[in-house]
PDB file of C-alpha atoms in Angstrom:
ATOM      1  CA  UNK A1307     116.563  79.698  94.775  1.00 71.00           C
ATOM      2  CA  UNK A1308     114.348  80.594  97.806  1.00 88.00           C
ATOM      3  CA  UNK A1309     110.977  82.144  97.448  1.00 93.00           C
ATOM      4  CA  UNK A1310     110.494  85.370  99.135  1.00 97.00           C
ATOM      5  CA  UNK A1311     107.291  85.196 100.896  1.00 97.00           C
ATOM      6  CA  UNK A1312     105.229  88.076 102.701  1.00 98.00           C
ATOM      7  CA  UNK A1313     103.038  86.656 105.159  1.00 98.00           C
ATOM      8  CA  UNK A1314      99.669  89.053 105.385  1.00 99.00           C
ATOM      9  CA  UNK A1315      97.348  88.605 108.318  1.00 98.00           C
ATOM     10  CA  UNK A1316      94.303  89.753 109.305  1.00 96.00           C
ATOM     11  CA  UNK A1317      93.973  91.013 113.297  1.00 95.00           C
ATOM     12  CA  UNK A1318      90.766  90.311 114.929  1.00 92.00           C
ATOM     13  CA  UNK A1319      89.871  86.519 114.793  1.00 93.00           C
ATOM     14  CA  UNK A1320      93.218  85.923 113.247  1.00 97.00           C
ATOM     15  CA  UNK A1321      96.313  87.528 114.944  1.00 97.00           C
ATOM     16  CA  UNK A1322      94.207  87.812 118.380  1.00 95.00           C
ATOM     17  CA  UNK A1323      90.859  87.070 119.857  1.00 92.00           C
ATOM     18  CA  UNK A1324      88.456  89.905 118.828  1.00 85.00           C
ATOM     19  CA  UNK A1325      89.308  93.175 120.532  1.00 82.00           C
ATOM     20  CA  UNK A1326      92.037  91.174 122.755  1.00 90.00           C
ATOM     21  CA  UNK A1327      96.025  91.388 122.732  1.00 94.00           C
ATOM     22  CA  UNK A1328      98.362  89.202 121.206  1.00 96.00           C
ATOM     23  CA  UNK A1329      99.407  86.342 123.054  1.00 97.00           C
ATOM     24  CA  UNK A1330     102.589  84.982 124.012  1.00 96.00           C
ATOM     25  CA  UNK A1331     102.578  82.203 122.150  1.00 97.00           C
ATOM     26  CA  UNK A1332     101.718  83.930 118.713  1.00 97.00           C
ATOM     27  CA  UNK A1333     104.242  86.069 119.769  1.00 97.00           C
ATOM     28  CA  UNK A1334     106.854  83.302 119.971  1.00 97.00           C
ATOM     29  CA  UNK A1335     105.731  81.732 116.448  1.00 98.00           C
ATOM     30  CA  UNK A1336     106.280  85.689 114.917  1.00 97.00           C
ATOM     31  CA  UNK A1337     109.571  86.433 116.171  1.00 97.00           C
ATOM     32  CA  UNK A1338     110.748  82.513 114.741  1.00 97.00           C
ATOM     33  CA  UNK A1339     109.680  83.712 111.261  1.00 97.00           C
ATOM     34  CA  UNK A1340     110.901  86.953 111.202  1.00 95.00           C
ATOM     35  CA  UNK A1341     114.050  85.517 111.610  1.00 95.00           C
ATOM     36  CA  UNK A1342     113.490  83.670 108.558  1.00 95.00           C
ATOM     37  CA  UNK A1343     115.532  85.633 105.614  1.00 94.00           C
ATOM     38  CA  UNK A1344     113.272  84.535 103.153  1.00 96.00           C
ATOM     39  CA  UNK A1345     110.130  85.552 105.081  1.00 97.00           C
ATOM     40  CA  UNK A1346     108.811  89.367 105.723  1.00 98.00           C
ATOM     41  CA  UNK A1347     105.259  89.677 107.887  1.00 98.00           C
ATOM     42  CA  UNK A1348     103.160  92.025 108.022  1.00 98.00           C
ATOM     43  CA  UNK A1349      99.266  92.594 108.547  1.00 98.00           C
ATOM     44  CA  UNK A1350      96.218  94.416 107.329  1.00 97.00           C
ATOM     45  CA  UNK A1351      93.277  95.648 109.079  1.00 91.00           C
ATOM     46  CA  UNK A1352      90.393  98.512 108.859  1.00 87.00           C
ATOM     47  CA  UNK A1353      90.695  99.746 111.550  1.00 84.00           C
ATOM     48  CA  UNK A1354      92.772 102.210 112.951  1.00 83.00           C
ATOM     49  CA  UNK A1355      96.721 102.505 114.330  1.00 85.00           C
ATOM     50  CA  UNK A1356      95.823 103.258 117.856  1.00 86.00           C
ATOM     51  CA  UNK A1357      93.764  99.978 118.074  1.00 86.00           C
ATOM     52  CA  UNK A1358      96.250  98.041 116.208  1.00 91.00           C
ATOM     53  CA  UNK A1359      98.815  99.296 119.207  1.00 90.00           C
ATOM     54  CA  UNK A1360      96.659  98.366 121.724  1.00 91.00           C
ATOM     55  CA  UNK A1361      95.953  94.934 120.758  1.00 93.00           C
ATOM     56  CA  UNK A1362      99.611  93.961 119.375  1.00 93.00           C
ATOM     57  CA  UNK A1363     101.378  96.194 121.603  1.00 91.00           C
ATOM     58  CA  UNK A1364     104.006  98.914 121.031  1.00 90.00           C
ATOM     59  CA  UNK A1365     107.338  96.743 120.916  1.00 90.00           C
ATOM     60  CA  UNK A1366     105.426  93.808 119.224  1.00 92.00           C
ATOM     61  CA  UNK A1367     104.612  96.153 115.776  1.00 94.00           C
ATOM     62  CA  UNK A1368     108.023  96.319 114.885  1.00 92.00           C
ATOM     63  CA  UNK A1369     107.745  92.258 113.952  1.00 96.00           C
ATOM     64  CA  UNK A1370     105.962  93.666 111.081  1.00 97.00           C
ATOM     65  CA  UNK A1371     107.742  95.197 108.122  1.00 97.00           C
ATOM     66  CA  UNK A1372     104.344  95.980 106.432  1.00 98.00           C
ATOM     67  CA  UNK A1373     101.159  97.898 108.272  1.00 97.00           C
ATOM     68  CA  UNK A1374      98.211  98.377 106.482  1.00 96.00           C
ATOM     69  CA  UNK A1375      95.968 100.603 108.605  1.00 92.00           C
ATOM     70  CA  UNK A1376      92.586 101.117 107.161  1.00 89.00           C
ATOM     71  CA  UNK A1377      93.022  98.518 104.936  1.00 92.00           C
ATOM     72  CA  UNK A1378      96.241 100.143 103.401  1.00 92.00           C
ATOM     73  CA  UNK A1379      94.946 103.298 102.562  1.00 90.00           C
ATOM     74  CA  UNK A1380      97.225 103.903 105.222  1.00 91.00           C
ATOM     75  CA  UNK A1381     100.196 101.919 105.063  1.00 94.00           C
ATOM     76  CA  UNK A1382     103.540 102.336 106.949  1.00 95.00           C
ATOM     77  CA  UNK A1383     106.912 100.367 106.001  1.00 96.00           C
ATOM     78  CA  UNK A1384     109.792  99.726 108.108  1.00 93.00           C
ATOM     79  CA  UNK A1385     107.741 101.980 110.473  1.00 89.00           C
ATOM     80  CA  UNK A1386     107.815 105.082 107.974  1.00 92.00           C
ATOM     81  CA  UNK A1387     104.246 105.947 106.450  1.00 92.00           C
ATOM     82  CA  UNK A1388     104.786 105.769 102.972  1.00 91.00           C
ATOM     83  CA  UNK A1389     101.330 106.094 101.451  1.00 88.00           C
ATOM     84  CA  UNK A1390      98.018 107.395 102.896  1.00 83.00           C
ATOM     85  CA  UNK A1391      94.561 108.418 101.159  1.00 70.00           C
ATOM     86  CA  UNK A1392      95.033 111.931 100.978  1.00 60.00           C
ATOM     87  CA  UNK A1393      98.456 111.542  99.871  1.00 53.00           C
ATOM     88  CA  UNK A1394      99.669 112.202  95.726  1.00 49.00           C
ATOM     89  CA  UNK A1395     100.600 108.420  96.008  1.00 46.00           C
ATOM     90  CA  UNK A1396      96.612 107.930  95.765  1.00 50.00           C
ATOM     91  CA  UNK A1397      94.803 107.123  92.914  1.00 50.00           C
ATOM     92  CA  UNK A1398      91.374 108.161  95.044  1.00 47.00           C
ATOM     93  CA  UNK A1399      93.449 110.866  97.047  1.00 50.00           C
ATOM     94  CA  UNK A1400      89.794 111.433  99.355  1.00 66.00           C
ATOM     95  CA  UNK A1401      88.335 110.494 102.441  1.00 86.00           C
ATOM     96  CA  UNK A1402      85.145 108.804 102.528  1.00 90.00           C
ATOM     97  CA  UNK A1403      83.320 111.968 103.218  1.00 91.00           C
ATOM     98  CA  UNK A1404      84.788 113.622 100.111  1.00 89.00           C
ATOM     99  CA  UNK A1405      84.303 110.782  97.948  1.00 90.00           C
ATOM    100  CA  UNK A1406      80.499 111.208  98.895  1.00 93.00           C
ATOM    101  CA  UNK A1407      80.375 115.095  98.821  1.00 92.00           C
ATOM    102  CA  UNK A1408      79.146 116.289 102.124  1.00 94.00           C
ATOM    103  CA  UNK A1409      75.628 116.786 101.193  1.00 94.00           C
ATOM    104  CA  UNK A1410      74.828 112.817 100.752  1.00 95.00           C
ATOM    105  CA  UNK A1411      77.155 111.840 102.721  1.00 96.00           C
ATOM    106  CA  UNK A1412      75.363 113.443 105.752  1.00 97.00           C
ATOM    107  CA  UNK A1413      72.245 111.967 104.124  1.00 97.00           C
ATOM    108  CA  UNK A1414      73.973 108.504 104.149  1.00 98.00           C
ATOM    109  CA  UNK A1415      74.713 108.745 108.078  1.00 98.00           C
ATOM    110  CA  UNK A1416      70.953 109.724 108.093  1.00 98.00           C
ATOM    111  CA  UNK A1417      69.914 106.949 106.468  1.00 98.00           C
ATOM    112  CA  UNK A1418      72.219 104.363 108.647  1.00 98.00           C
ATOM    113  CA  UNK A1419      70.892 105.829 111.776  1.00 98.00           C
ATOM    114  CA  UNK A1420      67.381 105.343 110.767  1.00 98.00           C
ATOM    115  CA  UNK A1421      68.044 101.760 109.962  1.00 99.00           C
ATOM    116  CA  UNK A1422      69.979 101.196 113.782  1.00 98.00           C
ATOM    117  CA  UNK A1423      66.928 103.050 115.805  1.00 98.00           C
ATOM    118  CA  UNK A1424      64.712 100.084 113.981  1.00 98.00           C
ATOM    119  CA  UNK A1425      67.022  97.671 114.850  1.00 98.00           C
ATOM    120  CA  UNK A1426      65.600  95.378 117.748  1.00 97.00           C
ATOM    121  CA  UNK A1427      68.110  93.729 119.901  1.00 98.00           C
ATOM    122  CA  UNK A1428      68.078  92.427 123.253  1.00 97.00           C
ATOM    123  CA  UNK A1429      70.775  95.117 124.492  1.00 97.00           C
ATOM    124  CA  UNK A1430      72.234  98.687 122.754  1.00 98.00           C
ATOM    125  CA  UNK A1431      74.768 100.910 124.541  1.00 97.00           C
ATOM    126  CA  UNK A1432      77.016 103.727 122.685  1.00 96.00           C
ATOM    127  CA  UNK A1433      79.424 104.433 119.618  1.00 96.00           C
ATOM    128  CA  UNK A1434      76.535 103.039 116.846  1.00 98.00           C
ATOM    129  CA  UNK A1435      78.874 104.398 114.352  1.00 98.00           C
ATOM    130  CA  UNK A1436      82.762 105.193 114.275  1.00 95.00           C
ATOM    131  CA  UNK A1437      83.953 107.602 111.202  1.00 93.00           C
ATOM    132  CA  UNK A1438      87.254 106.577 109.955  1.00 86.00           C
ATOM    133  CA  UNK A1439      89.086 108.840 106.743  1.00 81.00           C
ATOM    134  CA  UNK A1440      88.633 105.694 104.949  1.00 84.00           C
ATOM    135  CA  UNK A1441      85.774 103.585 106.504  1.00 89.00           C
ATOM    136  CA  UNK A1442      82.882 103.839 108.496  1.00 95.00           C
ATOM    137  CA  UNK A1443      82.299 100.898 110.880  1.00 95.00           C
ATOM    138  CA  UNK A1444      78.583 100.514 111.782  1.00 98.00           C
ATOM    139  CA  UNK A1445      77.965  98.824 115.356  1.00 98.00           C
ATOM    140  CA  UNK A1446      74.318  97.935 116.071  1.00 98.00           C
ATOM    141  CA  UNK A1447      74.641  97.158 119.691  1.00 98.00           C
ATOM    142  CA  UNK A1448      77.601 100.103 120.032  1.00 98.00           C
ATOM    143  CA  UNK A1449      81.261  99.650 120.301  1.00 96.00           C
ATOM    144  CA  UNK A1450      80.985 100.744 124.085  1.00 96.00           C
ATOM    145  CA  UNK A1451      79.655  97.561 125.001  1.00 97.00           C
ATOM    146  CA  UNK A1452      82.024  95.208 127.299  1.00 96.00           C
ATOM    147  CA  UNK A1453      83.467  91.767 126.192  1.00 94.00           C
ATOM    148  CA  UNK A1454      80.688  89.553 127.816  1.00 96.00           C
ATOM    149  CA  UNK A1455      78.000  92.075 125.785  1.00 97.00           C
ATOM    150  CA  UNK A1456      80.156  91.457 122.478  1.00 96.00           C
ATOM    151  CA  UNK A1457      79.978  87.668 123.134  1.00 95.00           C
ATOM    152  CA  UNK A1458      75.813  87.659 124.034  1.00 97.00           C
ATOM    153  CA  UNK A1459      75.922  89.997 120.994  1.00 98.00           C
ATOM    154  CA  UNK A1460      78.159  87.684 118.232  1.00 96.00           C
ATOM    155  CA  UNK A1461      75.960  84.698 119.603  1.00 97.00           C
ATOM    156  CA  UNK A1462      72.646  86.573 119.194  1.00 98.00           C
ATOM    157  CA  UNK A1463      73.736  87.969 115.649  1.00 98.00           C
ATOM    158  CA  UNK A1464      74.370  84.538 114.521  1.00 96.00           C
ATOM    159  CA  UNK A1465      70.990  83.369 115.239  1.00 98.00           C
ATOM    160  CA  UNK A1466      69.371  86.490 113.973  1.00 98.00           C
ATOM    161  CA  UNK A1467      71.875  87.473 111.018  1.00 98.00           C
ATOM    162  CA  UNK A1468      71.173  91.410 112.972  1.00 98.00           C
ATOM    163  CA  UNK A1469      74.613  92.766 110.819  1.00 98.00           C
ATOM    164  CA  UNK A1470      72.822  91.321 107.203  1.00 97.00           C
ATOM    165  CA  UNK A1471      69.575  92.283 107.289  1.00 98.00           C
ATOM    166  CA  UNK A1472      70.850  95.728 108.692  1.00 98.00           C
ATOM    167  CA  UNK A1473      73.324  96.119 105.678  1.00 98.00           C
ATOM    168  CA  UNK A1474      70.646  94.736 103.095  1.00 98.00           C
ATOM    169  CA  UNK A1475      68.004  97.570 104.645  1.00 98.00           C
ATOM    170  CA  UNK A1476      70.663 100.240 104.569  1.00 98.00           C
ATOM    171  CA  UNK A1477      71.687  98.945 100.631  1.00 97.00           C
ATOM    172  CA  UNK A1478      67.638  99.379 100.162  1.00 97.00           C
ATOM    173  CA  UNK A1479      67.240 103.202 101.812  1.00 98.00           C
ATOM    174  CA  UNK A1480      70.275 103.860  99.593  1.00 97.00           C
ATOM    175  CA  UNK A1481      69.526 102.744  96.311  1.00 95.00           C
ATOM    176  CA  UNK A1482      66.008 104.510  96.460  1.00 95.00           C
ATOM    177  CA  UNK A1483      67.610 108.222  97.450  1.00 95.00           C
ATOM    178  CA  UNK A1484      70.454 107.631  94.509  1.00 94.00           C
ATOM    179  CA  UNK A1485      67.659 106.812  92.297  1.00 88.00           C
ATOM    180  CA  UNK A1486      65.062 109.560  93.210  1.00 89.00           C
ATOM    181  CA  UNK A1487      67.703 112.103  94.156  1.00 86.00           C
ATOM    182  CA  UNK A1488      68.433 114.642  90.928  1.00 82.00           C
ATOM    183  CA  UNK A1489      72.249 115.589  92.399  1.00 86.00           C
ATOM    184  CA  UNK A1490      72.929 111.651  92.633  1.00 85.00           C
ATOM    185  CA  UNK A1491      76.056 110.516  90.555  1.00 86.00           C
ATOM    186  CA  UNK A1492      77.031 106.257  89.647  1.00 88.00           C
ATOM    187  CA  UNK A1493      80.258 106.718  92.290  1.00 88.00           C
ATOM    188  CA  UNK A1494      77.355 107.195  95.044  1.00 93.00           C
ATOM    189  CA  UNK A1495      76.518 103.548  94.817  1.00 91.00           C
ATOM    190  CA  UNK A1496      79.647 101.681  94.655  1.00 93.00           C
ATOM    191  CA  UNK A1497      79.641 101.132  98.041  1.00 95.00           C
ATOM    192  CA  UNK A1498      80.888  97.926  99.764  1.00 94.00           C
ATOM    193  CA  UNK A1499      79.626  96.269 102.900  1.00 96.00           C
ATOM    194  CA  UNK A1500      81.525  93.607 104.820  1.00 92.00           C
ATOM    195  CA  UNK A1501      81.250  92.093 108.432  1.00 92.00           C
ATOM    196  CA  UNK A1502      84.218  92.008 110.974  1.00 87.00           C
ATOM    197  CA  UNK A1503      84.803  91.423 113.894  1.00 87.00           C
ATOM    198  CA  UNK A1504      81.922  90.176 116.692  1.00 93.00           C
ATOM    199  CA  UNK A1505      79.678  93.545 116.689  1.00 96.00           C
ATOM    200  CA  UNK A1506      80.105  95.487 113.258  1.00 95.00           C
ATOM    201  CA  UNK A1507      80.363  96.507 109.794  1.00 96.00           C
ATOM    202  CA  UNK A1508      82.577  98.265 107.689  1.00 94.00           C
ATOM    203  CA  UNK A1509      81.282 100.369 104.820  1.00 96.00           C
ATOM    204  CA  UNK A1510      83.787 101.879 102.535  1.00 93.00           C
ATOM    205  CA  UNK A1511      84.192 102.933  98.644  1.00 93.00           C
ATOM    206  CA  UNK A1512      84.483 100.281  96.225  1.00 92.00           C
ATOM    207  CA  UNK A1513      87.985  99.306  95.878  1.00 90.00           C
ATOM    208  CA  UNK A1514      88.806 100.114  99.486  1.00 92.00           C
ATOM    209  CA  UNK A1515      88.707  96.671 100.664  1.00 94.00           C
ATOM    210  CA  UNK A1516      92.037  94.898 101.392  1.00 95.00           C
ATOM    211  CA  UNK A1517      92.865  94.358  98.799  1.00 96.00           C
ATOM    212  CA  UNK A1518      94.081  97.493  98.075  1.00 94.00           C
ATOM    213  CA  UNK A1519      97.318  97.235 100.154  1.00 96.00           C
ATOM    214  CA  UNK A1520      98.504  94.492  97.642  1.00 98.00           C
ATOM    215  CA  UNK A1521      99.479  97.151  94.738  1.00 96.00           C
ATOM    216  CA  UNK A1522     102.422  98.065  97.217  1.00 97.00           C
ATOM    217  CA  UNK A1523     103.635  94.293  97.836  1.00 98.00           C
ATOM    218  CA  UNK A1524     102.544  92.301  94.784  1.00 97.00           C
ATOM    219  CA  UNK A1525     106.063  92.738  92.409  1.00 97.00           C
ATOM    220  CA  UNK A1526     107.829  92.633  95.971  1.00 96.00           C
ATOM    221  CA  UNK A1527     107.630  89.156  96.727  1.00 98.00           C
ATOM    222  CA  UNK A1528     107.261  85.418  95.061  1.00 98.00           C
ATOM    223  CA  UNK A1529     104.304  84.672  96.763  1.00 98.00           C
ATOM    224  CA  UNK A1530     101.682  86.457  99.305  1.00 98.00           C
ATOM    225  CA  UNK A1531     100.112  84.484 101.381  1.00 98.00           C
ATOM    226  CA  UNK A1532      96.777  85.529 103.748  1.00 98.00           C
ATOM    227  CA  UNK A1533      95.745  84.269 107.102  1.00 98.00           C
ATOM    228  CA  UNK A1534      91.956  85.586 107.977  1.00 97.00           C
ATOM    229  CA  UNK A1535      89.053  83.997 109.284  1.00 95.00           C
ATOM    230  CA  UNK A1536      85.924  86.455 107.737  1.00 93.00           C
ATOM    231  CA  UNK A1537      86.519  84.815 104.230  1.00 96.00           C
ATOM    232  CA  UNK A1538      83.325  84.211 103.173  1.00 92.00           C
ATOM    233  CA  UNK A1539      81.192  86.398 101.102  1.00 90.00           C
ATOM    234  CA  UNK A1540      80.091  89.662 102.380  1.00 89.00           C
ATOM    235  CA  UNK A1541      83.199  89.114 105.189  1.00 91.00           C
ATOM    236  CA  UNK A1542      85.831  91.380 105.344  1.00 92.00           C
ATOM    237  CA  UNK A1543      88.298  89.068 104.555  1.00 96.00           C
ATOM    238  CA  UNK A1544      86.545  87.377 101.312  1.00 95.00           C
ATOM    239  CA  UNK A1545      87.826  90.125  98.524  1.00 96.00           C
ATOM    240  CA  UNK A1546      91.637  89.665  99.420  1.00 97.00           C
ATOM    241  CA  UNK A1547      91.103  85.620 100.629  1.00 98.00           C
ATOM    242  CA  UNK A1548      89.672  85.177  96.731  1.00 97.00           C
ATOM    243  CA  UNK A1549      92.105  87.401  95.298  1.00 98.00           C
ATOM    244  CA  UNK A1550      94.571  86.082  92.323  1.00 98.00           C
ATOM    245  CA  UNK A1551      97.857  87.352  93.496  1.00 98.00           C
ATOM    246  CA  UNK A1552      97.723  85.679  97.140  1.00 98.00           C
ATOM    247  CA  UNK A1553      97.387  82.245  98.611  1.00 98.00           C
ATOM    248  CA  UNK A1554      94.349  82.253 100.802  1.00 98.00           C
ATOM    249  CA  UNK A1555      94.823  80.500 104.406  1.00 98.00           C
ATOM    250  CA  UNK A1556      91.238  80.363 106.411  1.00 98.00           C
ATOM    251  CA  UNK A1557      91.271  79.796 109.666  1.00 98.00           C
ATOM    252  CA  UNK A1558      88.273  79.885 112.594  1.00 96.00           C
ATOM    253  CA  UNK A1559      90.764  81.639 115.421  1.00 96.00           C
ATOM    254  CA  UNK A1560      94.019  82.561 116.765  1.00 96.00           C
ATOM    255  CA  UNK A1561      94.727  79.177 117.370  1.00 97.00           C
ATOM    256  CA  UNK A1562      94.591  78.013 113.913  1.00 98.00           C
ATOM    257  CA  UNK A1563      96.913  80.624 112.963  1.00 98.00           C
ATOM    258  CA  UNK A1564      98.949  79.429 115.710  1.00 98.00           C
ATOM    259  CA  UNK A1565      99.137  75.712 114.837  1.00 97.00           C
ATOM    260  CA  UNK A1566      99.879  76.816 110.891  1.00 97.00           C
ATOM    261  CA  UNK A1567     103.008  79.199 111.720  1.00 97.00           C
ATOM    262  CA  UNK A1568     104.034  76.137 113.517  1.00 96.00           C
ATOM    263  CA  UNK A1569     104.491  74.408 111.075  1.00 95.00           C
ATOM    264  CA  UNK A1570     105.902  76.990 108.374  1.00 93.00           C
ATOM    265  CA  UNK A1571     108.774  77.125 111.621  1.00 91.00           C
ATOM    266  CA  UNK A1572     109.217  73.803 111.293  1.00 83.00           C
TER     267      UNK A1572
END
């Protein structure tokens, strides 16, 4: 009997070049294995649907039976939204700002901003941080940089680690006002970090990594497999990559994803 396999993948890095649109040739290797009857695709990603349209295009989203926006906490199926956060279908049924309370929560966006005005880097422009229902993606050179300031940026960060030392001063300024603050309850510090992309950081609730889109696929199919290339700890990739009910496939870019669906078409 044939397995029936859902092939997962992860956007930036994986699916495309960071920020960039899909190419014609992972286009091509797509349509051949949606054609498969055995094979369903779909992919997951924090950030939102209007990004994910921009960089897939329109037409090209309908290759994908599953889309996990925001990690699934948004998640659409044969193009009908079946599930979102603040939906009964949720076992958090909250936003990020209501699963902080607004009170700390507005001190946690203090407390992140403090941490990017003492961040040196060569350049900063605009958009430090980008409020998502389910996320908040932290940028310390600004999302409204252009492509050649992401690339100076990625290089610099690698060099510098800018994104961890950020995250581990943020996780410092946090823990101290959930110890010393009387209102401050144990939910307040399950909060996970992980880098994406070239410029950023997600920070989201514990348990709102990516791996919580698999509750809606993992009886559905024999086996799950992932494509992402943030896999490593403190990536946004590592929790699902590491998970038990999917096969984890790493890859470095597009290309590698490329040169393995080539040879699942086979």
């Amino acid at each position: 009997m044939t397995k029936k396999l859902l092939l997962l993948f992860d956007i930036d890095g994986t699916l495309t070049e960071p920020r960039q649109k899909i190419t014609p040739e992972m286009i091509e290797q797509l349509e051949q294995l949606k054609d498969k009857e055995n094979i369903d695709l779909g992919f997951v990603d924090g950030s939102d649907y209007c990004k994910q349209k921009e960089q897939l295009g329109q037409d090209k989203l309908n290759l994908f039976k599953w889309k996990f926006n925001e990690n699934g906490l948004i998640t659409f199926k044969e193009n009908k939204e079946i599930h979102s956060n603040n939906s009964k279908y949720s076992k958090y049924s909250k936003n990020f700002k209501d699963y902080m309370g607004e009170k700390h929560f507005t001190k946690f966006i203090n407390i992140i901003l403090k941490n990017l005005a003492k961040t040196e880097i060569p350049k900063k422009r605009g958009t430090f941080i980008e409020y998502r229902d389910s996320v908040l993606n932290i940028s310390p050179i600004g999302r409204a940089c252009n492509q050649d300031e992401r690339d100076e940026f990625e290089i610099y960060d690698e060099l510098h680690n800018v994104r961890k030392n950020l995250i581990e001063s943020i996780k410092q300024d946090w823990k101290n006002y959930c110890y010393f603050n009387e209102d401050s309850k144990p939910e307040l510090q399950k909060i996970n970090y992980s880098i994406g992309g070239q410029i950023s950081f997600d920070v989201f609730p514990e348990g709102w990594d990516k791996t919580y889109c698999l509750q809606f696929v993992e009886n559905e199919y024999d086996e799950i497999h992932f494509f992402g290339d943030k896999t490593y700890k403190g990536g946004n990739d590592y929790e699902i990559f590491n998970d038990k009910r999917v096969i984890g496939h790493k890859v470095e870019t597009y290309k590698d994803t490329i040169k393995l669906l080539k040879l699942i078409n086979k």
